[in-house]
JSON list of C-alpha atoms in Angstrom, two decimals:
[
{"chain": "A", "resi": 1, "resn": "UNK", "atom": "CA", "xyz": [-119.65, -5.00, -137.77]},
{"chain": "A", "resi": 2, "resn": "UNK", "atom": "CA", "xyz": [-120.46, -4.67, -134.23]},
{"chain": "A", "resi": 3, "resn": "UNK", "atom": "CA", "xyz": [-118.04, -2.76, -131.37]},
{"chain": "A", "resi": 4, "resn": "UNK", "atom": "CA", "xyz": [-116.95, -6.15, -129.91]},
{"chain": "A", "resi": 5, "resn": "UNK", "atom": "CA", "xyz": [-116.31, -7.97, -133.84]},
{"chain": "A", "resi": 6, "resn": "UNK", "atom": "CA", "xyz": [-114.51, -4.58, -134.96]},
{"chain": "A", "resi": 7, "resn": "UNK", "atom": "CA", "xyz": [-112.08, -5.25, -131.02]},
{"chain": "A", "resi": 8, "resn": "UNK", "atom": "CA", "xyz": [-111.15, -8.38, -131.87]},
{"chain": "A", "resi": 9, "resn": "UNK", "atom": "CA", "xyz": [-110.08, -7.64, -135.79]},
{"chain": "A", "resi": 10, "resn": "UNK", "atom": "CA", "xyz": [-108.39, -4.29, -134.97]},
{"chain": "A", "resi": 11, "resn": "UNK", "atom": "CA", "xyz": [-106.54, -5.18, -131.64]},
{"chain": "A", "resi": 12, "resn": "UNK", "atom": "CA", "xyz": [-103.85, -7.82, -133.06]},
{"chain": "A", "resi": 13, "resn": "UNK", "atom": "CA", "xyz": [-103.58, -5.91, -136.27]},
{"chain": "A", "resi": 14, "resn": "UNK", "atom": "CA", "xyz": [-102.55, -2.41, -134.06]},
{"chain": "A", "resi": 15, "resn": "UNK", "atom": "CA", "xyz": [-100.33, -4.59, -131.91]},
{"chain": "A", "resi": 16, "resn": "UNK", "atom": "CA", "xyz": [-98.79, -6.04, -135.03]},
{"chain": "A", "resi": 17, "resn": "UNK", "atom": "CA", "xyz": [-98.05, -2.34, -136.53]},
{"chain": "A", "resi": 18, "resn": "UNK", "atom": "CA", "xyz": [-96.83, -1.56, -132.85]},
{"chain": "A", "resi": 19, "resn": "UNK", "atom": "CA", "xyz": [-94.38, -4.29, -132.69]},
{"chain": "A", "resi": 20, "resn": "UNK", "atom": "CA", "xyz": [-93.18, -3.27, -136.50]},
{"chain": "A", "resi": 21, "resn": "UNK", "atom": "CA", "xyz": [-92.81, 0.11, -135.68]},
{"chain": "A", "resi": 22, "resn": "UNK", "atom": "CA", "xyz": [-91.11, -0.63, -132.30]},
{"chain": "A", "resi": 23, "resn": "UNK", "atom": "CA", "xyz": [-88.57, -2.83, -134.43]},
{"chain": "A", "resi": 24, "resn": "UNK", "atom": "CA", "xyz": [-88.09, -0.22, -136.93]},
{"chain": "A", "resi": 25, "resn": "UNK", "atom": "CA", "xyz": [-87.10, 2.56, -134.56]},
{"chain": "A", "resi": 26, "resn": "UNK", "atom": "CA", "xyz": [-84.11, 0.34, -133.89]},
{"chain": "A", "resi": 27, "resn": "UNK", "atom": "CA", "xyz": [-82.44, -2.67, -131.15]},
{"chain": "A", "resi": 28, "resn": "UNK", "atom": "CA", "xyz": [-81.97, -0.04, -128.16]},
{"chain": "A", "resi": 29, "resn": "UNK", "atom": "CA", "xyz": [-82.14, -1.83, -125.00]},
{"chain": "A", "resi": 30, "resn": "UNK", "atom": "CA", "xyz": [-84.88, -0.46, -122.10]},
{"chain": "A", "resi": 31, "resn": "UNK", "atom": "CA", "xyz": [-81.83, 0.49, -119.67]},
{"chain": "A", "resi": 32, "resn": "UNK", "atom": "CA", "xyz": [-80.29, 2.62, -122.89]},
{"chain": "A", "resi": 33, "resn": "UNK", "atom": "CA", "xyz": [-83.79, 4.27, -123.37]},
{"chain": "A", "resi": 34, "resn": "UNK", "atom": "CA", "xyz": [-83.71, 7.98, -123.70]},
{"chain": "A", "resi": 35, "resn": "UNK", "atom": "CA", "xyz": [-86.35, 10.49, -122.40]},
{"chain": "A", "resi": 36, "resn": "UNK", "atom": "CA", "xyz": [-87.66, 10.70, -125.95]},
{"chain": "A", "resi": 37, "resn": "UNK", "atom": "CA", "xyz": [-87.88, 7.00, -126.44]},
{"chain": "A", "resi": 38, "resn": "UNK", "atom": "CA", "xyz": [-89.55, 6.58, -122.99]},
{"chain": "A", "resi": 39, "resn": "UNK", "atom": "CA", "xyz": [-92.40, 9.27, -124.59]},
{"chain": "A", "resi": 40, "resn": "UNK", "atom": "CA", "xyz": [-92.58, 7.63, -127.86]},
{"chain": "A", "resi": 41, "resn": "UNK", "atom": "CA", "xyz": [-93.08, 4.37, -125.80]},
{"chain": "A", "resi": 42, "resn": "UNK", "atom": "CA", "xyz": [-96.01, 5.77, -123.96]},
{"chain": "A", "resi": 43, "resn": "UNK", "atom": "CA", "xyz": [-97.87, 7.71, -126.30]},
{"chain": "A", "resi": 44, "resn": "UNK", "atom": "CA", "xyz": [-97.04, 4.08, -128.97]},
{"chain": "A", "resi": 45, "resn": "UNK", "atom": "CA", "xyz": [-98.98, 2.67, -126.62]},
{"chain": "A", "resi": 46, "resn": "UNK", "atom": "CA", "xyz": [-101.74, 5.50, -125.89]},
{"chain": "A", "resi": 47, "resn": "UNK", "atom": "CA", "xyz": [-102.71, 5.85, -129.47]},
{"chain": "A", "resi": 48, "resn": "UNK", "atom": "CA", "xyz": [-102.66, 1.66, -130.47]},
{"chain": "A", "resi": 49, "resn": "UNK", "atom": "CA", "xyz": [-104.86, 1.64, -127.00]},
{"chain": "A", "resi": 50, "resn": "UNK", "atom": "CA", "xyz": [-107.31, 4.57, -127.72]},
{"chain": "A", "resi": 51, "resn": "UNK", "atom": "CA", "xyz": [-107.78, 3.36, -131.47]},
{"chain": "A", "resi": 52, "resn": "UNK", "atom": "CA", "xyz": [-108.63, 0.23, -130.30]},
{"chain": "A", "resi": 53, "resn": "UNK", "atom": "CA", "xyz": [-111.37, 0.99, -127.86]},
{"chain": "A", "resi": 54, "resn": "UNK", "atom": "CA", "xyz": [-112.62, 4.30, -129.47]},
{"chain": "A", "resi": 55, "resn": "UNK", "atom": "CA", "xyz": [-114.31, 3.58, -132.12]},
{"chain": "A", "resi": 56, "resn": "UNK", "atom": "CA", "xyz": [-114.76, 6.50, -133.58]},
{"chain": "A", "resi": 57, "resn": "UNK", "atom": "CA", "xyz": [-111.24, 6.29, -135.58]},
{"chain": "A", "resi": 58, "resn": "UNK", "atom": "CA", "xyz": [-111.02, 3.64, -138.72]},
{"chain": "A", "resi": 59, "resn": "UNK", "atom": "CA", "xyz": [-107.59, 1.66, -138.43]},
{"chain": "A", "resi": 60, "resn": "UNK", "atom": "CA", "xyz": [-105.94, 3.67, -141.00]},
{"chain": "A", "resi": 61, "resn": "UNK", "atom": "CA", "xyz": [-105.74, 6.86, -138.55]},
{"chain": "A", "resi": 62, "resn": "UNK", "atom": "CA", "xyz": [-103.54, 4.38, -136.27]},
{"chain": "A", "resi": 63, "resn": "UNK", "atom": "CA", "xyz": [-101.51, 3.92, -139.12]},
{"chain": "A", "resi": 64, "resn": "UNK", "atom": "CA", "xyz": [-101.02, 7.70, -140.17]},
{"chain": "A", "resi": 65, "resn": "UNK", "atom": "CA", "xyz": [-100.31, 8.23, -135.99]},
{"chain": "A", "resi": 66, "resn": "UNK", "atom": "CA", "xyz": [-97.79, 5.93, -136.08]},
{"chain": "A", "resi": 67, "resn": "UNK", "atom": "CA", "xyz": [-96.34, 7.04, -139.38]},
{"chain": "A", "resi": 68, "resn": "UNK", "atom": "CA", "xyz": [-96.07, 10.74, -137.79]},
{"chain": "A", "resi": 69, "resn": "UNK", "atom": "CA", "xyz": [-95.09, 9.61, -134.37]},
{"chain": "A", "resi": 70, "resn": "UNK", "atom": "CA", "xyz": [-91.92, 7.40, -136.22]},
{"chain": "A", "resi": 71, "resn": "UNK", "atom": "CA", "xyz": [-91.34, 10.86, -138.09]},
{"chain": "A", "resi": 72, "resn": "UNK", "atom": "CA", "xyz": [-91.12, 12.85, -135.17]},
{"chain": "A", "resi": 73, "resn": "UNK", "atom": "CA", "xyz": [-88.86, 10.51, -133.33]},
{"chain": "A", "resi": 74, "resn": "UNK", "atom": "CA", "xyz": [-86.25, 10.44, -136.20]},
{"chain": "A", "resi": 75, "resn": "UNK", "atom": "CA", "xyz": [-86.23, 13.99, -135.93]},
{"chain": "A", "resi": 76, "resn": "UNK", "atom": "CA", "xyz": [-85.85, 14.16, -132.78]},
{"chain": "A", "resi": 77, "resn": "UNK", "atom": "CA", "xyz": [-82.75, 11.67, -132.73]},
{"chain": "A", "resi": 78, "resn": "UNK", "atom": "CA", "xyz": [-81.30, 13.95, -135.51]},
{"chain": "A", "resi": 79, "resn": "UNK", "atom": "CA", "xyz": [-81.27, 17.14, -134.02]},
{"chain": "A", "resi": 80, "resn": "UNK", "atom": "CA", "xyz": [-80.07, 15.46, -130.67]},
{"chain": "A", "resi": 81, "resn": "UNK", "atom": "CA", "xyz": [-76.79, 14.16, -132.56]},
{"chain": "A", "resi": 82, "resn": "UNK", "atom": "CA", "xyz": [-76.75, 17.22, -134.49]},
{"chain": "A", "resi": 83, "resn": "UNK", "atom": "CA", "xyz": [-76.64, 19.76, -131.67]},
{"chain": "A", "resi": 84, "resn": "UNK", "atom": "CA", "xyz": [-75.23, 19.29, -128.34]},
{"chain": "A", "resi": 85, "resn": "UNK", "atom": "CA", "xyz": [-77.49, 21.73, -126.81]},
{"chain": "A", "resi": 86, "resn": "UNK", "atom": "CA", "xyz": [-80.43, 19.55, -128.28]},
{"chain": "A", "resi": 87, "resn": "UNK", "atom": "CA", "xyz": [-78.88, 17.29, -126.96]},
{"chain": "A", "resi": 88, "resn": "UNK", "atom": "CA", "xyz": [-78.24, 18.30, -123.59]},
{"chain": "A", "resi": 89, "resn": "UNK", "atom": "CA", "xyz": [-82.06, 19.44, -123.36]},
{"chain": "A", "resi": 90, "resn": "UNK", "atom": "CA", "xyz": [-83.60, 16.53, -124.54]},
{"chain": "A", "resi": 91, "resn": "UNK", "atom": "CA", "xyz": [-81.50, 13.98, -123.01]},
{"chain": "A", "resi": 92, "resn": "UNK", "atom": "CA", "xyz": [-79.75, 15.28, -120.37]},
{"chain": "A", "resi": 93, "resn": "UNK", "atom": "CA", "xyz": [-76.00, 14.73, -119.48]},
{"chain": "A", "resi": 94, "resn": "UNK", "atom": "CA", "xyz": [-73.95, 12.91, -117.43]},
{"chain": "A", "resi": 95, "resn": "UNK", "atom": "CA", "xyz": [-73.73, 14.38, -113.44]},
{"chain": "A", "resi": 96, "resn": "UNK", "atom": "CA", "xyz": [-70.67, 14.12, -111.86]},
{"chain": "A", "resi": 97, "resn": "UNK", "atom": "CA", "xyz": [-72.17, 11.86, -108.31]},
{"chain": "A", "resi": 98, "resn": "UNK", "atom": "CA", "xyz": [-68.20, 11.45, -106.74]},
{"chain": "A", "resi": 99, "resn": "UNK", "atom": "CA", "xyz": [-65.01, 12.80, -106.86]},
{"chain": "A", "resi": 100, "resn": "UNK", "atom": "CA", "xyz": [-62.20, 11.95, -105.18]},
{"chain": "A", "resi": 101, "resn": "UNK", "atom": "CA", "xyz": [-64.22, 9.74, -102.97]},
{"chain": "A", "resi": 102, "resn": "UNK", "atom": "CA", "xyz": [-66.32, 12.64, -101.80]},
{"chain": "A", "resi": 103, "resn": "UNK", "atom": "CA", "xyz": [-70.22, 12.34, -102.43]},
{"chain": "A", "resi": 104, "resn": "UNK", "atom": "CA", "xyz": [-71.70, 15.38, -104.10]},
{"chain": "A", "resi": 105, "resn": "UNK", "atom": "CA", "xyz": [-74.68, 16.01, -102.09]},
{"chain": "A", "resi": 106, "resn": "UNK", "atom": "CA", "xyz": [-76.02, 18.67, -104.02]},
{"chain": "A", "resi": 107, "resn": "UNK", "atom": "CA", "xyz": [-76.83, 16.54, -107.03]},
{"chain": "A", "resi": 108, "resn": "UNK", "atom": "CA", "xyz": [-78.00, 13.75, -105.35]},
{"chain": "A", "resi": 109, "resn": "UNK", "atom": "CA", "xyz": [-80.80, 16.11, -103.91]},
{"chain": "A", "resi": 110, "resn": "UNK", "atom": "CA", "xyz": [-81.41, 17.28, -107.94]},
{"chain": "A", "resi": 111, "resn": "UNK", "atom": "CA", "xyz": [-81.47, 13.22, -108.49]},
{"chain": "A", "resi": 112, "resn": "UNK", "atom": "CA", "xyz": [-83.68, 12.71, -105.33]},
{"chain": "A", "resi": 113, "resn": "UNK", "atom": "CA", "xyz": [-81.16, 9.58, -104.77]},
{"chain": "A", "resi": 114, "resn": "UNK", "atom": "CA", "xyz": [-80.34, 8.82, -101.46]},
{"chain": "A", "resi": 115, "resn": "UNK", "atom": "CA", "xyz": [-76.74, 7.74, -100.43]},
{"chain": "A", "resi": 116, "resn": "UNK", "atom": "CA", "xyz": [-77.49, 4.58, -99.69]},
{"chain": "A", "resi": 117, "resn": "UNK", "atom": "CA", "xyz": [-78.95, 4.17, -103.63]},
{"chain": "A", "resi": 118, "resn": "UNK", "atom": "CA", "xyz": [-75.39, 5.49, -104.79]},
{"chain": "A", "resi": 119, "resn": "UNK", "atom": "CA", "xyz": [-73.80, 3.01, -102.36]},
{"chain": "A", "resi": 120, "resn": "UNK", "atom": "CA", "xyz": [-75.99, 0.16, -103.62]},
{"chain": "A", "resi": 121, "resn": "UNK", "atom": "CA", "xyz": [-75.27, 1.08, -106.92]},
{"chain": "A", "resi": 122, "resn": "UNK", "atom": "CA", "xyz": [-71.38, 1.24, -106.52]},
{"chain": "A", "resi": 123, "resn": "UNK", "atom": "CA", "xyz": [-71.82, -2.31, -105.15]},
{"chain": "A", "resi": 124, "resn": "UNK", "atom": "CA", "xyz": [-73.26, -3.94, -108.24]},
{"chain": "A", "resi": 125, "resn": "UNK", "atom": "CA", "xyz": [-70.13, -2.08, -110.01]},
{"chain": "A", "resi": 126, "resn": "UNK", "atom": "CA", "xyz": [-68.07, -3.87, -107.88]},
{"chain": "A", "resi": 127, "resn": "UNK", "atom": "CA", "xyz": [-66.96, -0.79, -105.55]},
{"chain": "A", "resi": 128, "resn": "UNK", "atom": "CA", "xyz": [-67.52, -1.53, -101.95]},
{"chain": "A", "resi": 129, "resn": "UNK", "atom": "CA", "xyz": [-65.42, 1.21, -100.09]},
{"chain": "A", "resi": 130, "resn": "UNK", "atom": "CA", "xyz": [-65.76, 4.55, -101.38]},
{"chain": "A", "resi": 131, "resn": "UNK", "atom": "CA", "xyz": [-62.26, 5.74, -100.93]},
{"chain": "A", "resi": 132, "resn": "UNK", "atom": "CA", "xyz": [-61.69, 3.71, -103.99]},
{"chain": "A", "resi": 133, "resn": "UNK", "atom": "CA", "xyz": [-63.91, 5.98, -106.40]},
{"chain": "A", "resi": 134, "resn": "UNK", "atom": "CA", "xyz": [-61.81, 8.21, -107.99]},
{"chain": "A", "resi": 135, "resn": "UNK", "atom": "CA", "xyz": [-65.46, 9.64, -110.20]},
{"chain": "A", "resi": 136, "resn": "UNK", "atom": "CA", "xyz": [-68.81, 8.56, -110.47]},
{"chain": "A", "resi": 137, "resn": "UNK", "atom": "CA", "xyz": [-71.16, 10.24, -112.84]},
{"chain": "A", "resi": 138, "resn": "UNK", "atom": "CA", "xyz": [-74.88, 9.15, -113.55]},
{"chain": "A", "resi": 139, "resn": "UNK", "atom": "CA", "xyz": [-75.14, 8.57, -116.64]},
{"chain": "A", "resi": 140, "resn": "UNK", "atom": "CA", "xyz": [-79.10, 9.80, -118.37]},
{"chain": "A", "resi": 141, "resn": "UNK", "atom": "CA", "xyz": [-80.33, 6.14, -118.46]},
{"chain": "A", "resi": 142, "resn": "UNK", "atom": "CA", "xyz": [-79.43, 6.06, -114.84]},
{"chain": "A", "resi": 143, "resn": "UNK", "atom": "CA", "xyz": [-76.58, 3.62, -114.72]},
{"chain": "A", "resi": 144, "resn": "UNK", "atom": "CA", "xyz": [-73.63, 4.71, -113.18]},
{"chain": "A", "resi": 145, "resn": "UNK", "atom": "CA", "xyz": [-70.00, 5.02, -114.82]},
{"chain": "A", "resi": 146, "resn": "UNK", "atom": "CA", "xyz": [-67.22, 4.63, -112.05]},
{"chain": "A", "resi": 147, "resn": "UNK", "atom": "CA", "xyz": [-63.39, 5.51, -112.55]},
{"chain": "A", "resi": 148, "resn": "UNK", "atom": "CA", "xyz": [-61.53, 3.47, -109.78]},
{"chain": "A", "resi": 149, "resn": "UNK", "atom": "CA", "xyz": [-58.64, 5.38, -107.80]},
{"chain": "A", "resi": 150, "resn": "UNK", "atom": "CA", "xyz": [-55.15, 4.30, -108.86]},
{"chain": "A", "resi": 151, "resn": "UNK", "atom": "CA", "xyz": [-53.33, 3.55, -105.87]},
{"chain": "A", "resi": 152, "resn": "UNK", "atom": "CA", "xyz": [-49.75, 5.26, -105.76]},
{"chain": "A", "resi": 153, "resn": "UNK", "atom": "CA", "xyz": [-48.60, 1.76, -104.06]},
{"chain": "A", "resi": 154, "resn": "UNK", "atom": "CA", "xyz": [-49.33, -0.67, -107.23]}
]
């Protein structure tokens, strides 16, 4: 079979297996992605890409790269609700953005957000004074959880 024949039969057949395996590893949606699912994403899409032009690898190498990858993922997700401190490494934690109305500059600069991002961001949450944040953390997806002040007048 010739380079071009052997594209055309293995390319829908890896993207096939892709969109199994990306089913199988569960209904997570993009904005709830993980650093670990982010990576699995990419190198999904590295290998099914690579097999597919290289022809040096028969189809059922894709298949045992996926298999491990899947493996390695579930392992991953494991430890990471297993251990905190796996957890904490691999995924991160939420940082605490506002308190008391009062911008913490310092982790903004470890974000690299700028105040007006935070601002925007309170404004799709509904919050468009500040003095009514009571916390703000960002969360390791990168949405923002916001506890509103409780006013001593209500």
């Amino acid at each position: 079979m010739d380079k071009m024949s052997q594209i055309l039969v293995e390319f829908p057949l890896v993207l096939i297996l892709m969109f199994i395996v990306f089913r199988f590893m569960g209904n997570k949606e993009l904005n709830q992605s993980t650093p670990i699912d982010f990576a699995f994403m990419v190198l999904m899409t590295s290998i099914g890409w690579d097999v597919t032009l290289n022809q040096d690898y028969p189809l059922w190498f894709t298949i045992v790269l996926f298999i491990l990858l899947v493996v390695t993922i579930y392992l991953f997700d494991w430890i990471t609700t297993k251990s905190k401190r796996a957890e904490k490494m691999f995924i991160g934690e939420p940082l605490l953005l506002i308190k008391h109305g009062e911008i913490n500059k310092e982790a903004l600069e470890k974000e690299r957000m700028s105040e007006d991002e935070l601002l925007a961001l309170l404004r799709l949450k509904g919050f468009f004074v500040l003095d009514d944040v009571e916390l703000c953390y960002l969360e390791f997806n990168g949405d923002i959880s916001v506890k509103e002040k409780i006013s001593k007048f209500t």
